[in-house]
Amino acid sequence: MADTVRFNVGGRHFEVSRSLVDEHSNTVLGKLVSDTWNGDPAKAVFIDRSGDIFAHILEYLRYGSIELPITVPRSMFDRELDYYGITSVKTRISGQNFLPNIIGSFELQVIEAKKKLAEAEMRRDAVTMALEWNHEVCQAILNDPTKNKVGVINSMNQNVQGFIRKFLDNFLEQHFGLMIASHAGGCAIKPGCSVCVIPKK
């Protein structure tokens, strides 16, 4: 009798020690290579199942435990164990617990991406507001060429400060030649306005 037995599982070929199969003679594998079922021991036993998962099945039979890779869902592995008639010990099958760690490793990148998205949205709103302000300035000067200050509304509904204030200042100056003159309290130029825009000289 040969020391090894050969399996063709879904097109993948495996050569396994007979002693390993004999240790699990009560499984489908043990029965397939028995004299009762296998008329030609020299011929590979064909099994129409997943060869990729079968490789992990063999590892489980060899060592009595296994850590599954992320590419093999636990449910698929359990299904194949049932097919081969292999009794499993759940505590000896692991590998899915590290999935949260993989997801968690991207947490900082997700936070940073959300921060950049928020900043991009603020820039977009600032550009929209700058366009509105420039339109108001142009209209005001057309109506009164002597006007040198135009009261406008801060449509962003927040304090324009920090990086967004710097961005807005640069955008207004570079594209429209305008500058912001913030003020507190009421505005005599335009009731309810929070900012005055001045054409730069």
JSON list of C-alpha atoms in Angstrom, two decimals:
[
{"chain": "A", "resi": 1, "resn": "MET", "atom": "CA", "xyz": [0.00, 0.00, 0.00]},
{"chain": "A", "resi": 2, "resn": "ALA", "atom": "CA", "xyz": [1.35, 3.46, -0.93]},
{"chain": "A", "resi": 3, "resn": "ASP", "atom": "CA", "xyz": [2.45, 5.83, 1.80]},
{"chain": "A", "resi": 4, "resn": "THR", "atom": "CA", "xyz": [0.49, 8.68, 0.26]},
{"chain": "A", "resi": 5, "resn": "VAL", "atom": "CA", "xyz": [-2.90, 9.22, -1.33]},
{"chain": "A", "resi": 6, "resn": "ARG", "atom": "CA", "xyz": [-3.74, 11.74, -4.02]},
{"chain": "A", "resi": 7, "resn": "PHE", "atom": "CA", "xyz": [-6.78, 13.98, -4.32]},
{"chain": "A", "resi": 8, "resn": "ASN", "atom": "CA", "xyz": [-7.99, 16.12, -7.18]},
{"chain": "A", "resi": 9, "resn": "VAL", "atom": "CA", "xyz": [-10.22, 18.72, -5.52]},
{"chain": "A", "resi": 10, "resn": "GLY", "atom": "CA", "xyz": [-11.84, 21.10, -7.96]},
{"chain": "A", "resi": 11, "resn": "GLY", "atom": "CA", "xyz": [-8.82, 20.85, -10.27]},
{"chain": "A", "resi": 12, "resn": "ARG", "atom": "CA", "xyz": [-6.20, 21.32, -7.55]},
{"chain": "A", "resi": 13, "resn": "HIS", "atom": "CA", "xyz": [-4.04, 18.31, -6.83]},
{"chain": "A", "resi": 14, "resn": "PHE", "atom": "CA", "xyz": [-2.99, 17.25, -3.36]},
{"chain": "A", "resi": 15, "resn": "GLU", "atom": "CA", "xyz": [-0.79, 14.42, -2.12]},
{"chain": "A", "resi": 16, "resn": "VAL", "atom": "CA", "xyz": [-1.42, 13.52, 1.49]},
{"chain": "A", "resi": 17, "resn": "SER", "atom": "CA", "xyz": [0.19, 11.00, 3.78]},
{"chain": "A", "resi": 18, "resn": "ARG", "atom": "CA", "xyz": [-1.98, 7.92, 4.23]},
{"chain": "A", "resi": 19, "resn": "SER", "atom": "CA", "xyz": [-1.37, 8.03, 7.95]},
{"chain": "A", "resi": 20, "resn": "LEU", "atom": "CA", "xyz": [-3.14, 11.40, 8.14]},
{"chain": "A", "resi": 21, "resn": "VAL", "atom": "CA", "xyz": [-6.16, 10.05, 6.29]},
{"chain": "A", "resi": 22, "resn": "ASP", "atom": "CA", "xyz": [-6.16, 6.87, 8.40]},
{"chain": "A", "resi": 23, "resn": "GLU", "atom": "CA", "xyz": [-6.29, 9.01, 11.55]},
{"chain": "A", "resi": 24, "resn": "HIS", "atom": "CA", "xyz": [-9.60, 10.32, 10.24]},
{"chain": "A", "resi": 25, "resn": "SER", "atom": "CA", "xyz": [-10.95, 7.14, 8.71]},
{"chain": "A", "resi": 26, "resn": "ASN", "atom": "CA", "xyz": [-14.50, 8.00, 9.80]},
{"chain": "A", "resi": 27, "resn": "THR", "atom": "CA", "xyz": [-14.56, 11.09, 7.56]},
{"chain": "A", "resi": 28, "resn": "VAL", "atom": "CA", "xyz": [-15.51, 11.29, 3.88]},
{"chain": "A", "resi": 29, "resn": "LEU", "atom": "CA", "xyz": [-11.80, 11.44, 3.02]},
{"chain": "A", "resi": 30, "resn": "GLY", "atom": "CA", "xyz": [-11.10, 8.25, 4.90]},
{"chain": "A", "resi": 31, "resn": "LYS", "atom": "CA", "xyz": [-13.95, 6.46, 3.18]},
{"chain": "A", "resi": 32, "resn": "LEU", "atom": "CA", "xyz": [-13.02, 7.70, -0.30]},
{"chain": "A", "resi": 33, "resn": "VAL", "atom": "CA", "xyz": [-9.55, 6.16, -0.11]},
{"chain": "A", "resi": 34, "resn": "SER", "atom": "CA", "xyz": [-10.68, 2.95, 1.56]},
{"chain": "A", "resi": 35, "resn": "ASP", "atom": "CA", "xyz": [-10.59, -0.31, -0.37]},
{"chain": "A", "resi": 36, "resn": "THR", "atom": "CA", "xyz": [-14.37, -0.33, -0.46]},
{"chain": "A", "resi": 37, "resn": "TRP", "atom": "CA", "xyz": [-14.65, 2.98, -2.36]},
{"chain": "A", "resi": 38, "resn": "ASN", "atom": "CA", "xyz": [-11.35, 3.33, -4.16]},
{"chain": "A", "resi": 39, "resn": "GLY", "atom": "CA", "xyz": [-10.81, 0.62, -6.74]},
{"chain": "A", "resi": 40, "resn": "ASP", "atom": "CA", "xyz": [-7.56, 2.15, -8.08]},
{"chain": "A", "resi": 41, "resn": "PRO", "atom": "CA", "xyz": [-5.30, 3.46, -5.30]},
{"chain": "A", "resi": 42, "resn": "ALA", "atom": "CA", "xyz": [-2.83, 4.84, -7.86]},
{"chain": "A", "resi": 43, "resn": "LYS", "atom": "CA", "xyz": [-5.48, 7.15, -9.28]},
{"chain": "A", "resi": 44, "resn": "ALA", "atom": "CA", "xyz": [-6.21, 10.53, -7.72]},
{"chain": "A", "resi": 45, "resn": "VAL", "atom": "CA", "xyz": [-9.58, 10.68, -6.00]},
{"chain": "A", "resi": 46, "resn": "PHE", "atom": "CA", "xyz": [-11.66, 13.42, -7.58]},
{"chain": "A", "resi": 47, "resn": "ILE", "atom": "CA", "xyz": [-13.77, 15.60, -5.28]},
{"chain": "A", "resi": 48, "resn": "ASP", "atom": "CA", "xyz": [-15.97, 18.28, -6.79]},
{"chain": "A", "resi": 49, "resn": "ARG", "atom": "CA", "xyz": [-15.40, 20.91, -4.10]},
{"chain": "A", "resi": 50, "resn": "SER", "atom": "CA", "xyz": [-13.28, 24.01, -3.58]},
{"chain": "A", "resi": 51, "resn": "GLY", "atom": "CA", "xyz": [-9.60, 23.16, -3.76]},
{"chain": "A", "resi": 52, "resn": "ASP", "atom": "CA", "xyz": [-8.63, 26.41, -2.05]},
{"chain": "A", "resi": 53, "resn": "ILE", "atom": "CA", "xyz": [-10.65, 25.61, 1.05]},
{"chain": "A", "resi": 54, "resn": "PHE", "atom": "CA", "xyz": [-9.58, 21.97, 0.94]},
{"chain": "A", "resi": 55, "resn": "ALA", "atom": "CA", "xyz": [-6.00, 23.11, 1.55]},
{"chain": "A", "resi": 56, "resn": "HIS", "atom": "CA", "xyz": [-7.17, 24.66, 4.83]},
{"chain": "A", "resi": 57, "resn": "ILE", "atom": "CA", "xyz": [-9.15, 21.51, 5.65]},
{"chain": "A", "resi": 58, "resn": "LEU", "atom": "CA", "xyz": [-5.93, 19.52, 5.45]},
{"chain": "A", "resi": 59, "resn": "GLU", "atom": "CA", "xyz": [-4.17, 22.02, 7.71]},
{"chain": "A", "resi": 60, "resn": "TYR", "atom": "CA", "xyz": [-6.94, 21.63, 10.26]},
{"chain": "A", "resi": 61, "resn": "LEU", "atom": "CA", "xyz": [-6.62, 17.83, 10.12]},
{"chain": "A", "resi": 62, "resn": "ARG", "atom": "CA", "xyz": [-2.84, 18.00, 10.52]},
{"chain": "A", "resi": 63, "resn": "TYR", "atom": "CA", "xyz": [-2.68, 20.37, 13.47]},
{"chain": "A", "resi": 64, "resn": "GLY", "atom": "CA", "xyz": [-6.11, 20.24, 15.07]},
{"chain": "A", "resi": 65, "resn": "SER", "atom": "CA", "xyz": [-6.46, 24.01, 14.85]},
{"chain": "A", "resi": 66, "resn": "ILE", "atom": "CA", "xyz": [-6.25, 26.71, 12.20]},
{"chain": "A", "resi": 67, "resn": "GLU", "atom": "CA", "xyz": [-6.22, 30.47, 11.75]},
{"chain": "A", "resi": 68, "resn": "LEU", "atom": "CA", "xyz": [-8.21, 31.19, 8.64]},
{"chain": "A", "resi": 69, "resn": "PRO", "atom": "CA", "xyz": [-7.08, 33.95, 6.27]},
{"chain": "A", "resi": 70, "resn": "ILE", "atom": "CA", "xyz": [-9.46, 36.82, 5.66]},
{"chain": "A", "resi": 71, "resn": "THR", "atom": "CA", "xyz": [-10.21, 35.42, 2.19]},
{"chain": "A", "resi": 72, "resn": "VAL", "atom": "CA", "xyz": [-11.92, 32.36, 3.70]},
{"chain": "A", "resi": 73, "resn": "PRO", "atom": "CA", "xyz": [-15.15, 33.18, 5.58]},
{"chain": "A", "resi": 74, "resn": "ARG", "atom": "CA", "xyz": [-15.78, 31.03, 8.63]},
{"chain": "A", "resi": 75, "resn": "SER", "atom": "CA", "xyz": [-19.21, 30.02, 7.29]},
{"chain": "A", "resi": 76, "resn": "MET", "atom": "CA", "xyz": [-17.65, 28.57, 4.11]},
{"chain": "A", "resi": 77, "resn": "PHE", "atom": "CA", "xyz": [-15.04, 26.67, 6.12]},
{"chain": "A", "resi": 78, "resn": "ASP", "atom": "CA", "xyz": [-17.70, 25.21, 8.42]},
{"chain": "A", "resi": 79, "resn": "ARG", "atom": "CA", "xyz": [-19.75, 24.17, 5.38]},
{"chain": "A", "resi": 80, "resn": "GLU", "atom": "CA", "xyz": [-16.80, 22.23, 3.95]},
{"chain": "A", "resi": 81, "resn": "LEU", "atom": "CA", "xyz": [-16.10, 20.61, 7.31]},
{"chain": "A", "resi": 82, "resn": "ASP", "atom": "CA", "xyz": [-19.70, 19.38, 7.35]},
{"chain": "A", "resi": 83, "resn": "TYR", "atom": "CA", "xyz": [-19.36, 18.04, 3.83]},
{"chain": "A", "resi": 84, "resn": "TYR", "atom": "CA", "xyz": [-16.27, 16.02, 4.71]},
{"chain": "A", "resi": 85, "resn": "GLY", "atom": "CA", "xyz": [-17.86, 14.82, 7.93]},
{"chain": "A", "resi": 86, "resn": "ILE", "atom": "CA", "xyz": [-15.17, 16.42, 10.10]},
{"chain": "A", "resi": 87, "resn": "THR", "atom": "CA", "xyz": [-16.13, 17.32, 13.65]},
{"chain": "A", "resi": 88, "resn": "SER", "atom": "CA", "xyz": [-14.71, 20.73, 14.50]},
{"chain": "A", "resi": 89, "resn": "VAL", "atom": "CA", "xyz": [-13.88, 22.38, 17.78]},
{"chain": "A", "resi": 90, "resn": "LYS", "atom": "CA", "xyz": [-14.96, 26.01, 17.40]},
{"chain": "A", "resi": 91, "resn": "THR", "atom": "CA", "xyz": [-12.37, 27.37, 19.81]},
{"chain": "A", "resi": 92, "resn": "ARG", "atom": "CA", "xyz": [-9.63, 25.93, 17.59]},
{"chain": "A", "resi": 93, "resn": "ILE", "atom": "CA", "xyz": [-10.75, 27.80, 14.49]},
{"chain": "A", "resi": 94, "resn": "SER", "atom": "CA", "xyz": [-9.86, 31.47, 14.44]},
{"chain": "A", "resi": 95, "resn": "GLY", "atom": "CA", "xyz": [-8.79, 34.14, 12.02]},
{"chain": "A", "resi": 96, "resn": "GLN", "atom": "CA", "xyz": [-11.82, 36.40, 11.69]},
{"chain": "A", "resi": 97, "resn": "ASN", "atom": "CA", "xyz": [-11.15, 38.28, 14.92]},
{"chain": "A", "resi": 98, "resn": "PHE", "atom": "CA", "xyz": [-8.38, 40.33, 13.35]},
{"chain": "A", "resi": 99, "resn": "LEU", "atom": "CA", "xyz": [-10.76, 41.82, 10.80]},
{"chain": "A", "resi": 100, "resn": "PRO", "atom": "CA", "xyz": [-11.76, 44.70, 13.13]},
{"chain": "A", "resi": 101, "resn": "ASN", "atom": "CA", "xyz": [-8.06, 45.43, 13.57]},
{"chain": "A", "resi": 102, "resn": "ILE", "atom": "CA", "xyz": [-7.66, 45.77, 9.80]},
{"chain": "A", "resi": 103, "resn": "ILE", "atom": "CA", "xyz": [-10.65, 48.10, 9.65]},
{"chain": "A", "resi": 104, "resn": "GLY", "atom": "CA", "xyz": [-9.35, 50.00, 12.66]},
{"chain": "A", "resi": 105, "resn": "SER", "atom": "CA", "xyz": [-5.99, 50.54, 10.99]},
{"chain": "A", "resi": 106, "resn": "PHE", "atom": "CA", "xyz": [-7.77, 52.81, 8.50]},
{"chain": "A", "resi": 107, "resn": "GLU", "atom": "CA", "xyz": [-9.50, 54.85, 11.21]},
{"chain": "A", "resi": 108, "resn": "LEU", "atom": "CA", "xyz": [-6.92, 57.64, 11.21]},
{"chain": "A", "resi": 109, "resn": "GLN", "atom": "CA", "xyz": [-7.02, 57.85, 7.42]},
{"chain": "A", "resi": 110, "resn": "VAL", "atom": "CA", "xyz": [-10.83, 58.08, 7.54]},
{"chain": "A", "resi": 111, "resn": "ILE", "atom": "CA", "xyz": [-10.68, 60.86, 10.13]},
{"chain": "A", "resi": 112, "resn": "GLU", "atom": "CA", "xyz": [-8.12, 62.75, 8.07]},
{"chain": "A", "resi": 113, "resn": "ALA", "atom": "CA", "xyz": [-10.19, 62.30, 4.91]},
{"chain": "A", "resi": 114, "resn": "LYS", "atom": "CA", "xyz": [-13.29, 63.64, 6.66]},
{"chain": "A", "resi": 115, "resn": "LYS", "atom": "CA", "xyz": [-11.29, 66.63, 7.89]},
{"chain": "A", "resi": 116, "resn": "LYS", "atom": "CA", "xyz": [-10.05, 67.39, 4.37]},
{"chain": "A", "resi": 117, "resn": "LEU", "atom": "CA", "xyz": [-13.57, 67.01, 2.99]},
{"chain": "A", "resi": 118, "resn": "ALA", "atom": "CA", "xyz": [-14.91, 69.45, 5.58]},
{"chain": "A", "resi": 119, "resn": "GLU", "atom": "CA", "xyz": [-12.17, 71.96, 4.70]},
{"chain": "A", "resi": 120, "resn": "ALA", "atom": "CA", "xyz": [-12.92, 71.55, 0.99]},
{"chain": "A", "resi": 121, "resn": "GLU", "atom": "CA", "xyz": [-16.62, 72.22, 1.63]},
{"chain": "A", "resi": 122, "resn": "MET", "atom": "CA", "xyz": [-15.72, 75.35, 3.62]},
{"chain": "A", "resi": 123, "resn": "ARG", "atom": "CA", "xyz": [-13.54, 76.58, 0.73]},
{"chain": "A", "resi": 124, "resn": "ARG", "atom": "CA", "xyz": [-16.38, 75.93, -1.70]},
{"chain": "A", "resi": 125, "resn": "ASP", "atom": "CA", "xyz": [-18.78, 77.93, 0.49]},
{"chain": "A", "resi": 126, "resn": "ALA", "atom": "CA", "xyz": [-16.21, 80.70, 0.85]},
{"chain": "A", "resi": 127, "resn": "VAL", "atom": "CA", "xyz": [-15.78, 80.95, -2.93]},
{"chain": "A", "resi": 128, "resn": "THR", "atom": "CA", "xyz": [-19.55, 81.07, -3.40]},
{"chain": "A", "resi": 129, "resn": "MET", "atom": "CA", "xyz": [-19.81, 83.82, -0.80]},
{"chain": "A", "resi": 130, "resn": "ALA", "atom": "CA", "xyz": [-16.94, 85.77, -2.38]},
{"chain": "A", "resi": 131, "resn": "LEU", "atom": "CA", "xyz": [-18.72, 85.67, -5.74]},
{"chain": "A", "resi": 132, "resn": "GLU", "atom": "CA", "xyz": [-21.89, 86.99, -4.10]},
{"chain": "A", "resi": 133, "resn": "TRP", "atom": "CA", "xyz": [-19.93, 89.75, -2.36]},
{"chain": "A", "resi": 134, "resn": "ASN", "atom": "CA", "xyz": [-18.22, 90.80, -5.57]},
{"chain": "A", "resi": 135, "resn": "HIS", "atom": "CA", "xyz": [-21.60, 90.94, -7.32]},
{"chain": "A", "resi": 136, "resn": "GLU", "atom": "CA", "xyz": [-22.98, 93.17, -4.55]},
{"chain": "A", "resi": 137, "resn": "VAL", "atom": "CA", "xyz": [-19.93, 95.46, -4.70]},
{"chain": "A", "resi": 138, "resn": "CYS", "atom": "CA", "xyz": [-20.24, 95.80, -8.48]},
{"chain": "A", "resi": 139, "resn": "GLN", "atom": "CA", "xyz": [-23.95, 96.59, -8.21]},
{"chain": "A", "resi": 140, "resn": "ALA", "atom": "CA", "xyz": [-23.36, 99.14, -5.45]},
{"chain": "A", "resi": 141, "resn": "ILE", "atom": "CA", "xyz": [-20.59, 100.93, -7.36]},
{"chain": "A", "resi": 142, "resn": "LEU", "atom": "CA", "xyz": [-22.69, 101.01, -10.53]},
{"chain": "A", "resi": 143, "resn": "ASN", "atom": "CA", "xyz": [-25.46, 102.68, -8.55]},
{"chain": "A", "resi": 144, "resn": "ASP", "atom": "CA", "xyz": [-23.07, 105.02, -6.72]},
{"chain": "A", "resi": 145, "resn": "PRO", "atom": "CA", "xyz": [-19.52, 105.34, -8.15]},
{"chain": "A", "resi": 146, "resn": "THR", "atom": "CA", "xyz": [-18.41, 107.25, -5.03]},
{"chain": "A", "resi": 147, "resn": "LYS", "atom": "CA", "xyz": [-19.16, 104.32, -2.73]},
{"chain": "A", "resi": 148, "resn": "ASN", "atom": "CA", "xyz": [-15.97, 102.88, -1.23]},
{"chain": "A", "resi": 149, "resn": "LYS", "atom": "CA", "xyz": [-17.45, 100.41, 1.24]},
{"chain": "A", "resi": 150, "resn": "VAL", "atom": "CA", "xyz": [-20.23, 97.85, 0.79]},
{"chain": "A", "resi": 151, "resn": "GLY", "atom": "CA", "xyz": [-21.98, 96.00, 3.59]},
{"chain": "A", "resi": 152, "resn": "VAL", "atom": "CA", "xyz": [-22.53, 92.30, 2.89]},
{"chain": "A", "resi": 153, "resn": "ILE", "atom": "CA", "xyz": [-23.99, 89.28, 4.69]},
{"chain": "A", "resi": 154, "resn": "ASN", "atom": "CA", "xyz": [-21.87, 86.39, 5.91]},
{"chain": "A", "resi": 155, "resn": "SER", "atom": "CA", "xyz": [-23.89, 83.56, 4.35]},
{"chain": "A", "resi": 156, "resn": "MET", "atom": "CA", "xyz": [-21.63, 80.87, 5.84]},
{"chain": "A", "resi": 157, "resn": "ASN", "atom": "CA", "xyz": [-23.42, 81.39, 9.18]},
{"chain": "A", "resi": 158, "resn": "GLN", "atom": "CA", "xyz": [-20.18, 81.07, 11.12]},
{"chain": "A", "resi": 159, "resn": "ASN", "atom": "CA", "xyz": [-17.21, 83.15, 12.13]},
{"chain": "A", "resi": 160, "resn": "VAL", "atom": "CA", "xyz": [-14.90, 83.53, 9.17]},
{"chain": "A", "resi": 161, "resn": "GLN", "atom": "CA", "xyz": [-11.57, 83.03, 10.85]},
{"chain": "A", "resi": 162, "resn": "GLY", "atom": "CA", "xyz": [-8.50, 80.83, 10.88]},
{"chain": "A", "resi": 163, "resn": "PHE", "atom": "CA", "xyz": [-7.48, 79.17, 7.62]},
{"chain": "A", "resi": 164, "resn": "ILE", "atom": "CA", "xyz": [-10.80, 79.93, 5.93]},
{"chain": "A", "resi": 165, "resn": "ARG", "atom": "CA", "xyz": [-10.42, 83.68, 6.64]},
{"chain": "A", "resi": 166, "resn": "LYS", "atom": "CA", "xyz": [-6.95, 83.62, 5.11]},
{"chain": "A", "resi": 167, "resn": "PHE", "atom": "CA", "xyz": [-8.26, 81.70, 2.11]},
{"chain": "A", "resi": 168, "resn": "LEU", "atom": "CA", "xyz": [-11.14, 84.15, 1.67]},
{"chain": "A", "resi": 169, "resn": "ASP", "atom": "CA", "xyz": [-8.85, 87.19, 1.98]},
{"chain": "A", "resi": 170, "resn": "ASN", "atom": "CA", "xyz": [-6.49, 85.82, -0.66]},
{"chain": "A", "resi": 171, "resn": "PHE", "atom": "CA", "xyz": [-9.34, 84.85, -2.99]},
{"chain": "A", "resi": 172, "resn": "LEU", "atom": "CA", "xyz": [-11.03, 88.26, -2.76]},
{"chain": "A", "resi": 173, "resn": "GLU", "atom": "CA", "xyz": [-7.77, 90.12, -3.33]},
{"chain": "A", "resi": 174, "resn": "GLN", "atom": "CA", "xyz": [-6.43, 87.98, -6.17]},
{"chain": "A", "resi": 175, "resn": "HIS", "atom": "CA", "xyz": [-9.67, 87.65, -8.14]},
{"chain": "A", "resi": 176, "resn": "PHE", "atom": "CA", "xyz": [-11.63, 90.83, -7.36]},
{"chain": "A", "resi": 177, "resn": "GLY", "atom": "CA", "xyz": [-9.24, 93.29, -5.74]},
{"chain": "A", "resi": 178, "resn": "LEU", "atom": "CA", "xyz": [-11.37, 93.41, -2.59]},
{"chain": "A", "resi": 179, "resn": "MET", "atom": "CA", "xyz": [-10.61, 93.26, 1.12]},
{"chain": "A", "resi": 180, "resn": "ILE", "atom": "CA", "xyz": [-12.70, 92.57, 4.21]},
{"chain": "A", "resi": 181, "resn": "ALA", "atom": "CA", "xyz": [-13.29, 95.16, 6.90]},
{"chain": "A", "resi": 182, "resn": "SER", "atom": "CA", "xyz": [-14.99, 93.32, 9.73]},
{"chain": "A", "resi": 183, "resn": "HIS", "atom": "CA", "xyz": [-16.96, 95.28, 12.28]},
{"chain": "A", "resi": 184, "resn": "ALA", "atom": "CA", "xyz": [-18.90, 94.63, 15.44]},
{"chain": "A", "resi": 185, "resn": "GLY", "atom": "CA", "xyz": [-22.34, 95.91, 16.25]},
{"chain": "A", "resi": 186, "resn": "GLY", "atom": "CA", "xyz": [-24.70, 97.53, 13.84]},
{"chain": "A", "resi": 187, "resn": "CYS", "atom": "CA", "xyz": [-23.86, 98.69, 10.36]},
{"chain": "A", "resi": 188, "resn": "ALA", "atom": "CA", "xyz": [-24.95, 102.06, 9.03]},
{"chain": "A", "resi": 189, "resn": "ILE", "atom": "CA", "xyz": [-24.33, 100.97, 5.45]},
{"chain": "A", "resi": 190, "resn": "LYS", "atom": "CA", "xyz": [-26.53, 97.87, 5.33]},
{"chain": "A", "resi": 191, "resn": "PRO", "atom": "CA", "xyz": [-28.80, 96.76, 8.22]},
{"chain": "A", "resi": 192, "resn": "GLY", "atom": "CA", "xyz": [-28.05, 93.23, 9.35]},
{"chain": "A", "resi": 193, "resn": "CYS", "atom": "CA", "xyz": [-24.71, 92.96, 7.59]},
{"chain": "A", "resi": 194, "resn": "SER", "atom": "CA", "xyz": [-21.80, 91.37, 9.41]},
{"chain": "A", "resi": 195, "resn": "VAL", "atom": "CA", "xyz": [-18.96, 92.32, 7.08]},
{"chain": "A", "resi": 196, "resn": "CYS", "atom": "CA", "xyz": [-17.98, 95.29, 4.95]},
{"chain": "A", "resi": 197, "resn": "VAL", "atom": "CA", "xyz": [-16.07, 94.78, 1.71]},
{"chain": "A", "resi": 198, "resn": "ILE", "atom": "CA", "xyz": [-13.73, 97.49, 0.46]},
{"chain": "A", "resi": 199, "resn": "PRO", "atom": "CA", "xyz": [-12.15, 97.76, -2.98]},
{"chain": "A", "resi": 200, "resn": "LYS", "atom": "CA", "xyz": [-8.39, 97.80, -2.50]},
{"chain": "A", "resi": 201, "resn": "LYS", "atom": "CA", "xyz": [-6.63, 100.91, -3.72]}
]
